[in-house]
């Protein structure tokens, strides 16, 4: 007959599974709000990219290898062990822990390199580094000063910081009526609540026409994701960005996130 269910042990394992999910969400550069709605703050460890191929490879190997090796065992009549995947599960966990500790150390090293740079003699308000997938030594840095944001690529193995103007400089724009109206919009409030390094810019010309009237478009970007990797296509067109179009009367005409109309 089936063994009795140990409910306390089962609930404990379920809690560990839930907490491990939150921990993994914290390690990436998108972040999470574990204490919402009591605390709306976003937390992000910035040590793993949203998709980390090395970690994924360890998990995939631990999933496939027991099945592959089991085929050979069944052919020769080897008795199936009670927990055939335990060793590979420990292997996958070890890959994640070792890789996470290594990335944590390189993350701190990247911050040290970023802090040593000179940013037009302006004091630094805050800074951060974001990871590249599959490379523990390469990081993307963002620095905020009073007048601008500066981004660049760091290599912790070489101890280098590469930043080329003007692509890596984002000057803060004056708070025009259109920008203020866009920030008050639903999309603007949600974006600014989440974004730690928001860049808000009004288009240089009123090039959006409706019925002969000029409409102003305001762009929202989070500079933590303004780098070229995987699906991030260009510094001026990162996918986690939005636009708010302001009508001539100062009201919001439309809002788009990643090019999709928001209603």
CSV table of C-alpha atoms in Angstrom, one decimal:
chain,number,residue,atom,x,y,z
A,1,UNK,CA,0.0,0.0,0.0
A,2,UNK,CA,1.0,3.6,-0.5
A,3,UNK,CA,3.1,5.2,2.3
A,4,UNK,CA,1.3,7.9,4.4
A,5,UNK,CA,1.5,11.5,3.3
A,6,UNK,CA,3.7,13.6,5.5
A,7,UNK,CA,1.9,16.9,5.1
A,8,UNK,CA,4.4,18.9,7.2
A,9,UNK,CA,7.3,17.8,5.0
A,10,UNK,CA,5.3,18.4,1.8
A,11,UNK,CA,4.3,21.9,2.8
A,12,UNK,CA,8.0,22.7,3.8
A,13,UNK,CA,9.2,21.5,0.3
A,14,UNK,CA,6.5,23.6,-1.4
A,15,UNK,CA,7.6,26.7,0.6
A,16,UNK,CA,11.3,26.0,-0.4
A,17,UNK,CA,10.1,25.8,-4.1
A,18,UNK,CA,8.3,29.2,-3.8
A,19,UNK,CA,11.2,30.9,-2.1
A,20,UNK,CA,13.7,29.6,-4.6
A,21,UNK,CA,11.5,31.0,-7.4
A,22,UNK,CA,11.6,34.4,-5.8
A,23,UNK,CA,15.3,34.1,-5.3
A,24,UNK,CA,15.9,33.4,-8.9
A,25,UNK,CA,13.7,36.3,-9.9
A,26,UNK,CA,15.8,38.6,-7.6
A,27,UNK,CA,19.1,37.5,-9.2
A,28,UNK,CA,18.2,39.0,-12.7
A,29,UNK,CA,18.3,42.7,-13.7
A,30,UNK,CA,14.5,43.0,-14.1
A,31,UNK,CA,13.7,42.5,-10.4
A,32,UNK,CA,10.6,41.8,-8.4
A,33,UNK,CA,8.4,43.2,-5.7
A,34,UNK,CA,8.1,40.4,-3.1
A,35,UNK,CA,6.4,42.6,-0.5
A,36,UNK,CA,3.8,44.4,-2.7
A,37,UNK,CA,1.4,46.0,-1.8
A,38,UNK,CA,2.8,46.7,1.6
A,39,UNK,CA,6.2,47.7,0.1
A,40,UNK,CA,6.1,48.7,-3.6
A,41,UNK,CA,9.9,48.8,-3.9
A,42,UNK,CA,11.5,46.8,-6.7
A,43,UNK,CA,14.5,44.6,-5.8
A,44,UNK,CA,17.1,43.3,-8.3
A,45,UNK,CA,20.4,41.5,-7.7
A,46,UNK,CA,21.7,42.2,-11.3
A,47,UNK,CA,24.0,39.1,-11.3
A,48,UNK,CA,22.1,37.0,-13.9
A,49,UNK,CA,20.7,38.1,-17.2
A,50,UNK,CA,17.0,37.3,-17.7
A,51,UNK,CA,18.1,34.2,-19.7
A,52,UNK,CA,21.5,32.7,-18.5
A,53,UNK,CA,22.6,30.0,-21.0
A,54,UNK,CA,25.2,28.4,-18.7
A,55,UNK,CA,22.6,27.9,-15.9
A,56,UNK,CA,20.0,26.8,-18.4
A,57,UNK,CA,22.5,24.3,-19.8
A,58,UNK,CA,23.1,22.8,-16.4
A,59,UNK,CA,19.4,22.4,-15.8
A,60,UNK,CA,18.8,20.9,-19.3
A,61,UNK,CA,21.7,18.5,-18.8
A,62,UNK,CA,20.3,17.4,-15.4
A,63,UNK,CA,16.9,16.8,-17.1
A,64,UNK,CA,18.1,14.8,-20.1
A,65,UNK,CA,21.0,12.8,-18.8
A,66,UNK,CA,19.0,10.5,-16.4
A,67,UNK,CA,16.6,9.6,-19.3
A,68,UNK,CA,19.5,8.9,-21.7
A,69,UNK,CA,21.4,6.8,-19.2
A,70,UNK,CA,18.2,5.1,-18.1
A,71,UNK,CA,17.8,3.7,-21.6
A,72,UNK,CA,21.1,1.8,-21.3
A,73,UNK,CA,20.2,0.6,-17.8
A,74,UNK,CA,16.9,-0.9,-19.0
A,75,UNK,CA,18.6,-2.6,-21.9
A,76,UNK,CA,20.9,-4.6,-19.5
A,77,UNK,CA,18.3,-5.1,-16.8
A,78,UNK,CA,19.8,-2.9,-14.1
A,79,UNK,CA,17.4,-2.3,-11.3
A,80,UNK,CA,16.0,1.2,-11.2
A,81,UNK,CA,17.1,3.1,-8.1
A,82,UNK,CA,14.6,4.9,-5.9
A,83,UNK,CA,15.9,8.4,-6.7
A,84,UNK,CA,17.5,8.1,-10.1
A,85,UNK,CA,17.8,11.8,-10.7
A,86,UNK,CA,19.2,12.9,-7.3
A,87,UNK,CA,22.8,13.2,-8.4
A,88,UNK,CA,22.0,15.2,-11.5
A,89,UNK,CA,19.7,17.5,-9.5
A,90,UNK,CA,22.6,18.2,-7.1
A,91,UNK,CA,24.8,18.8,-10.1
A,92,UNK,CA,22.4,21.4,-11.5
A,93,UNK,CA,22.1,23.1,-8.1
A,94,UNK,CA,25.9,23.2,-7.8
A,95,UNK,CA,26.2,24.8,-11.2
A,96,UNK,CA,23.7,27.5,-10.2
A,97,UNK,CA,25.3,28.2,-6.9
A,98,UNK,CA,28.9,28.3,-8.2
A,99,UNK,CA,27.9,30.5,-11.2
A,100,UNK,CA,25.9,32.8,-8.9
A,101,UNK,CA,28.8,33.3,-6.5
A,102,UNK,CA,31.2,33.9,-9.3
A,103,UNK,CA,28.9,36.4,-11.0
A,104,UNK,CA,28.4,38.2,-7.6
A,105,UNK,CA,32.1,38.7,-7.2
A,106,UNK,CA,32.5,40.0,-10.8
A,107,UNK,CA,29.5,42.3,-10.3
A,108,UNK,CA,31.2,44.0,-7.4
A,109,UNK,CA,34.4,44.2,-9.4
A,110,UNK,CA,32.5,45.9,-12.3
A,111,UNK,CA,31.1,48.4,-9.8
A,112,UNK,CA,34.6,49.2,-8.6
A,113,UNK,CA,35.8,49.9,-12.1
A,114,UNK,CA,32.7,52.1,-12.9
A,115,UNK,CA,33.3,54.1,-9.7
A,116,UNK,CA,36.9,54.9,-10.7
A,117,UNK,CA,35.9,56.7,-13.9
A,118,UNK,CA,35.6,60.5,-14.4
A,119,UNK,CA,32.2,61.7,-15.7
A,120,UNK,CA,32.9,65.3,-16.9
A,121,UNK,CA,33.9,66.1,-13.4
A,122,UNK,CA,30.3,65.8,-12.3
A,123,UNK,CA,29.4,64.0,-9.0
A,124,UNK,CA,27.8,60.6,-9.4
A,125,UNK,CA,24.3,60.3,-8.0
A,126,UNK,CA,24.0,56.5,-8.5
A,127,UNK,CA,25.3,53.7,-10.7
A,128,UNK,CA,24.6,50.1,-11.6
A,129,UNK,CA,25.9,47.3,-13.8
A,130,UNK,CA,23.9,44.7,-15.7
A,131,UNK,CA,25.1,41.3,-16.8
A,132,UNK,CA,25.7,39.9,-20.3
A,133,UNK,CA,24.4,36.3,-20.8
A,134,UNK,CA,27.1,33.6,-20.9
A,135,UNK,CA,30.0,35.9,-20.0
A,136,UNK,CA,30.8,36.5,-16.4
A,137,UNK,CA,33.4,39.2,-17.2
A,138,UNK,CA,31.4,41.5,-19.4
A,139,UNK,CA,28.9,44.0,-17.9
A,140,UNK,CA,26.9,47.0,-19.0
A,141,UNK,CA,27.2,50.0,-16.7
A,142,UNK,CA,24.9,53.0,-16.2
A,143,UNK,CA,25.8,56.1,-14.3
A,144,UNK,CA,23.5,59.0,-13.4
A,145,UNK,CA,24.8,62.5,-12.7
A,146,UNK,CA,22.8,65.7,-12.3
A,147,UNK,CA,22.7,66.5,-16.0
A,148,UNK,CA,23.1,63.2,-17.9
A,149,UNK,CA,23.3,59.5,-17.9
A,150,UNK,CA,26.3,57.7,-19.2
A,151,UNK,CA,26.5,54.1,-20.2
A,152,UNK,CA,29.3,51.8,-21.2
A,153,UNK,CA,30.7,48.3,-21.4
A,154,UNK,CA,33.0,46.9,-18.7
A,155,UNK,CA,35.3,44.0,-18.8
A,156,UNK,CA,36.4,42.8,-15.3
A,157,UNK,CA,39.1,40.5,-16.6
A,158,UNK,CA,40.8,43.4,-18.5
A,159,UNK,CA,39.7,46.1,-15.9
A,160,UNK,CA,38.5,48.2,-18.8
A,161,UNK,CA,35.5,50.6,-19.4
A,162,UNK,CA,34.5,51.5,-22.9
A,163,UNK,CA,32.1,54.4,-23.5
A,164,UNK,CA,31.8,56.2,-26.9
A,165,UNK,CA,30.0,59.5,-27.2
A,166,UNK,CA,27.3,60.4,-28.3
A,167,UNK,CA,25.7,56.9,-28.3
A,168,UNK,CA,26.5,56.4,-24.6
A,169,UNK,CA,25.5,59.8,-23.4
A,170,UNK,CA,21.8,60.6,-22.5
A,171,UNK,CA,21.3,64.3,-21.5
A,172,UNK,CA,18.3,64.9,-19.3
A,173,UNK,CA,15.7,67.0,-21.1
A,174,UNK,CA,13.9,70.0,-19.6
A,175,UNK,CA,10.5,69.2,-18.1
A,176,UNK,CA,8.3,70.5,-20.9
A,177,UNK,CA,4.5,70.5,-20.5
A,178,UNK,CA,4.4,67.4,-22.9
A,179,UNK,CA,6.9,65.5,-20.8
A,180,UNK,CA,5.0,66.3,-17.6
A,181,UNK,CA,1.7,65.2,-19.1
A,182,UNK,CA,3.3,62.0,-20.3
A,183,UNK,CA,4.7,61.3,-16.8
A,184,UNK,CA,1.2,61.8,-15.3
A,185,UNK,CA,-0.3,59.2,-17.8
A,186,UNK,CA,-1.1,55.7,-16.7
A,187,UNK,CA,1.9,54.3,-18.7
A,188,UNK,CA,4.2,57.0,-17.4
A,189,UNK,CA,3.4,56.4,-13.7
A,190,UNK,CA,3.8,52.6,-14.0
A,191,UNK,CA,7.0,52.9,-15.9
A,192,UNK,CA,8.6,55.4,-13.5
A,193,UNK,CA,7.5,53.3,-10.6
A,194,UNK,CA,9.4,50.3,-12.0
A,195,UNK,CA,12.4,51.9,-13.8
A,196,UNK,CA,15.5,52.7,-11.7
A,197,UNK,CA,17.3,54.6,-14.6
A,198,UNK,CA,14.4,56.2,-16.6
A,199,UNK,CA,15.3,58.3,-19.6
A,200,UNK,CA,12.3,60.4,-20.7
A,201,UNK,CA,12.7,62.3,-24.0
A,202,UNK,CA,10.5,64.4,-26.2
A,203,UNK,CA,10.9,64.1,-30.0
A,204,UNK,CA,12.8,67.0,-31.5
A,205,UNK,CA,10.0,67.8,-34.0
A,206,UNK,CA,6.3,67.5,-33.9
A,207,UNK,CA,6.2,64.9,-36.7
A,208,UNK,CA,3.0,63.0,-35.7
A,209,UNK,CA,0.0,64.4,-37.6
A,210,UNK,CA,-3.7,63.8,-36.9
A,211,UNK,CA,-6.2,65.8,-38.8
A,212,UNK,CA,-3.6,68.4,-39.6
A,213,UNK,CA,-2.7,69.0,-36.0
A,214,UNK,CA,0.7,68.4,-34.4
A,215,UNK,CA,1.0,65.8,-31.7
A,216,UNK,CA,4.0,65.4,-29.5
A,217,UNK,CA,5.5,62.0,-28.7
A,218,UNK,CA,7.4,61.3,-25.5
A,219,UNK,CA,9.6,58.2,-25.2
A,220,UNK,CA,10.3,56.3,-22.0
A,221,UNK,CA,13.4,54.0,-21.7
A,222,UNK,CA,15.1,52.2,-18.9
A,223,UNK,CA,18.8,52.5,-19.5
A,224,UNK,CA,19.6,49.3,-17.6
A,225,UNK,CA,18.5,47.5,-20.8
A,226,UNK,CA,20.0,49.9,-23.4
A,227,UNK,CA,22.6,47.4,-24.7
A,228,UNK,CA,22.9,45.0,-27.6
A,229,UNK,CA,22.3,41.4,-26.5
A,230,UNK,CA,19.9,38.7,-27.7
A,231,UNK,CA,16.6,40.5,-28.3
A,232,UNK,CA,17.8,43.9,-27.3
A,233,UNK,CA,18.1,45.6,-30.6
A,234,UNK,CA,20.1,48.8,-30.2
A,235,UNK,CA,20.8,51.4,-27.6
A,236,UNK,CA,18.1,53.8,-28.9
A,237,UNK,CA,15.4,51.1,-29.3
A,238,UNK,CA,15.4,48.8,-26.3
A,239,UNK,CA,12.3,46.6,-26.0
A,240,UNK,CA,11.4,47.6,-22.4
A,241,UNK,CA,10.4,51.1,-23.5
A,242,UNK,CA,7.2,52.9,-24.2
A,243,UNK,CA,5.8,56.1,-25.9
A,244,UNK,CA,3.1,58.5,-24.9
A,245,UNK,CA,1.6,60.8,-27.5
A,246,UNK,CA,0.3,64.1,-26.3
A,247,UNK,CA,-2.5,65.9,-28.2
A,248,UNK,CA,-2.5,69.7,-29.0
A,249,UNK,CA,-4.8,70.3,-26.0
A,250,UNK,CA,-2.3,68.7,-23.6
A,251,UNK,CA,-4.2,65.5,-23.1
A,252,UNK,CA,-2.9,61.9,-23.7
A,253,UNK,CA,-3.8,60.7,-27.1
A,254,UNK,CA,-2.4,57.2,-27.0
A,255,UNK,CA,0.1,55.0,-25.1
A,256,UNK,CA,2.3,52.2,-26.5
A,257,UNK,CA,4.5,49.7,-24.7
A,258,UNK,CA,7.0,47.8,-26.9
A,259,UNK,CA,5.0,49.2,-29.9
A,260,UNK,CA,1.7,47.8,-28.7
A,261,UNK,CA,-1.2,50.1,-28.1
A,262,UNK,CA,-2.2,50.3,-24.4
A,263,UNK,CA,-5.9,50.8,-23.5
